[in-house]
Coordinates of C-alpha atoms in Angstrom, one line a residue:
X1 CA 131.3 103.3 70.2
X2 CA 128.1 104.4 68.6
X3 CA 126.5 101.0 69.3
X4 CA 127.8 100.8 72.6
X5 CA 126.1 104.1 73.7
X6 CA 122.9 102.7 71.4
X7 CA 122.6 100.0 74.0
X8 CA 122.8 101.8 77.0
X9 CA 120.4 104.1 75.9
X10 CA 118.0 100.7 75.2
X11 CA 118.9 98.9 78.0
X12 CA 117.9 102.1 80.3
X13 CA 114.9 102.6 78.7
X14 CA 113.9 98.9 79.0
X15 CA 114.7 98.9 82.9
X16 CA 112.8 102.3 83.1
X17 CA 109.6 100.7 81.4
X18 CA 110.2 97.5 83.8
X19 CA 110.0 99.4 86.8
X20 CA 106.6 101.9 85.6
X21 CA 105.1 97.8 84.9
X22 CA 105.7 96.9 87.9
X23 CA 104.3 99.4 89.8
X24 CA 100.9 99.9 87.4
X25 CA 98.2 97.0 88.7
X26 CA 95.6 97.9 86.3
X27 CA 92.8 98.4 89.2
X28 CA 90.2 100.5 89.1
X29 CA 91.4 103.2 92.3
X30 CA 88.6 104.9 94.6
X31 CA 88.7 109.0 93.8
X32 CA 87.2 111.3 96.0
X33 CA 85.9 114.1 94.0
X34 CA 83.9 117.5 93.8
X35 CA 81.9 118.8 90.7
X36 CA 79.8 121.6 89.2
X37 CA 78.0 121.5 86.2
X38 CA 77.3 125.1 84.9
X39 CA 76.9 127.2 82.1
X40 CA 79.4 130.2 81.4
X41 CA 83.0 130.1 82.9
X42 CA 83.5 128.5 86.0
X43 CA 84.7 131.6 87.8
X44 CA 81.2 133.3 87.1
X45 CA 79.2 130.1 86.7
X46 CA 75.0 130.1 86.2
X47 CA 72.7 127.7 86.1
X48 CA 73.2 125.3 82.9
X49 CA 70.7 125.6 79.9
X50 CA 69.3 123.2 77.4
X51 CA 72.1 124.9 74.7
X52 CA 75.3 125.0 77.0
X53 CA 76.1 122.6 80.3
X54 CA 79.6 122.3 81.7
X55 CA 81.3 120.3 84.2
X56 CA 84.2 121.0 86.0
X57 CA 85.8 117.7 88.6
X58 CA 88.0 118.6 91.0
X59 CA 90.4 116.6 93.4
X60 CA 93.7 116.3 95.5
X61 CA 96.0 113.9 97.1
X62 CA 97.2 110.8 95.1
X63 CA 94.9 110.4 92.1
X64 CA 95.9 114.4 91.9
X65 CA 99.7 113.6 92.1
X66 CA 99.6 110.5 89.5
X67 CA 97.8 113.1 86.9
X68 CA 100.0 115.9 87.5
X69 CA 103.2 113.4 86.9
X70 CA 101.2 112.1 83.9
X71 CA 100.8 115.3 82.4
X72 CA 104.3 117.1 82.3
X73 CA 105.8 119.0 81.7
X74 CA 105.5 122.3 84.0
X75 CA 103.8 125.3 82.4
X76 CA 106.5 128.1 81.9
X77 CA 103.6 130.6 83.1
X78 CA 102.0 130.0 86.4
X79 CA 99.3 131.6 88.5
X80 CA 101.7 131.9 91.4
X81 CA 104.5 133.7 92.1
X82 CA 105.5 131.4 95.4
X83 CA 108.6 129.6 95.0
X84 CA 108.3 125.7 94.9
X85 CA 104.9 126.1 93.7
X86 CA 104.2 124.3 90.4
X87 CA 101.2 124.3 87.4
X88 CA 100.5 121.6 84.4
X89 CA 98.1 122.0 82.4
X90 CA 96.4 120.0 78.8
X91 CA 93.6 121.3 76.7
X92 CA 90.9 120.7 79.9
X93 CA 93.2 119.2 82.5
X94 CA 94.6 121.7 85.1
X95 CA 97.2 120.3 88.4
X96 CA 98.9 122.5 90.9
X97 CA 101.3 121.4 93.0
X98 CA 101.4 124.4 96.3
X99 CA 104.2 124.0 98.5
X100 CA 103.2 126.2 101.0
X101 CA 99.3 127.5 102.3
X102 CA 96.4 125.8 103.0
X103 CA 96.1 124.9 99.3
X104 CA 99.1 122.7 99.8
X105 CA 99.7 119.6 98.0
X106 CA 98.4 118.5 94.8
X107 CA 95.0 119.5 93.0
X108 CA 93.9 118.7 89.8
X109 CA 90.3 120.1 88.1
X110 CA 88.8 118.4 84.3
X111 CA 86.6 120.5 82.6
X112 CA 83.9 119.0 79.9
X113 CA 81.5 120.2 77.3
X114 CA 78.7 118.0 78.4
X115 CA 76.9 119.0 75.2
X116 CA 79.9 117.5 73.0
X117 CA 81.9 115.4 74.7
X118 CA 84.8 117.7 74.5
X119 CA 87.7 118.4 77.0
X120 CA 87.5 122.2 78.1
X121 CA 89.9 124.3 80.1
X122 CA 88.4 125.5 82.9
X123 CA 90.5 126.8 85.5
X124 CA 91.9 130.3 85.5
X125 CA 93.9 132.4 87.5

C-alpha cells in the first residue's frame, strides 16, 4: 500500500513538473517598468548621496502575476483589509494582487541597495 501511494505521489509530481516545462520557453520577456533611485525610505525618499543610493522597480500585469505566483505563499498580515485582496512578500520583493479599485490587478515593486548589491524591502503600508 505504502508503495502504491509512493507512486502516485511520484507520478503526480512528475506530470506537474511536465506541464511547468512545457509552458517555461526560456525567452527573455519585454517588462514595462517604473523606478526611483533615492536615499532614505521610499515613502519619504531624497535625493541619493555618495554613502546611500536605493532603487525601488515597480510593475503590473503579467511579469507582476508570474512573480507574485513565484513567490508564495500569501502573507498572513496584509496592508488591506478588502476581501479578495492579496500580499506576498520576500526580503526586497513586494506583489499585491487588488481585487477591486483602481489599483486592481497585480503589482509587484524590488528594492536594491545600489551601494551593495543587496535585496531591500521597500514597500510599506
Amino acid at each position: 500500500m505504502r508503495k502504491l501511494i509512493w507512486l502516485a505521489v511520484a507520478g503526480g509530481g512528475m506530470i506537474v513538473s511536465l506541464a511547468c516545462a512545457a509552458e517555461w520557453s526560456g525567452e527573455w520577456k519585454a517588462l514595462r517598468a517604473t523606478y526611483t533611485i533615492y536615499s532614505g525610505e521610499l515613502a519619504e525618499r531624497e535625493a541619493p548621496t555618495s554613502t546611500e543610493r536605493s532603487m525601488t522597480v515597480a510593475f503590473e500585469g503579467q511579469a507582476a502575476k508570474e512573480l507574485f505566483d513565484s513567490i508564495g505563499p500569501d502573507s498572513r498580515d496584509t496592508c488591506s483589509q478588502d476581501k479578495g485582496d492579496r500580499e506576498r512578500r520576500k526580503r526586497g520583493i513586494y506583489c499585491t494582487y487588488t481585487l477591486k479599485g483602481t489599483g486592481r490587478g497585480y503589482q509587484c515593486w524590488i528594492g536594491l541597495n545600489l551601494r551593495t548589491g543587496e535585496s531591500i524591502p521597500t514597500v510599506s503600508c
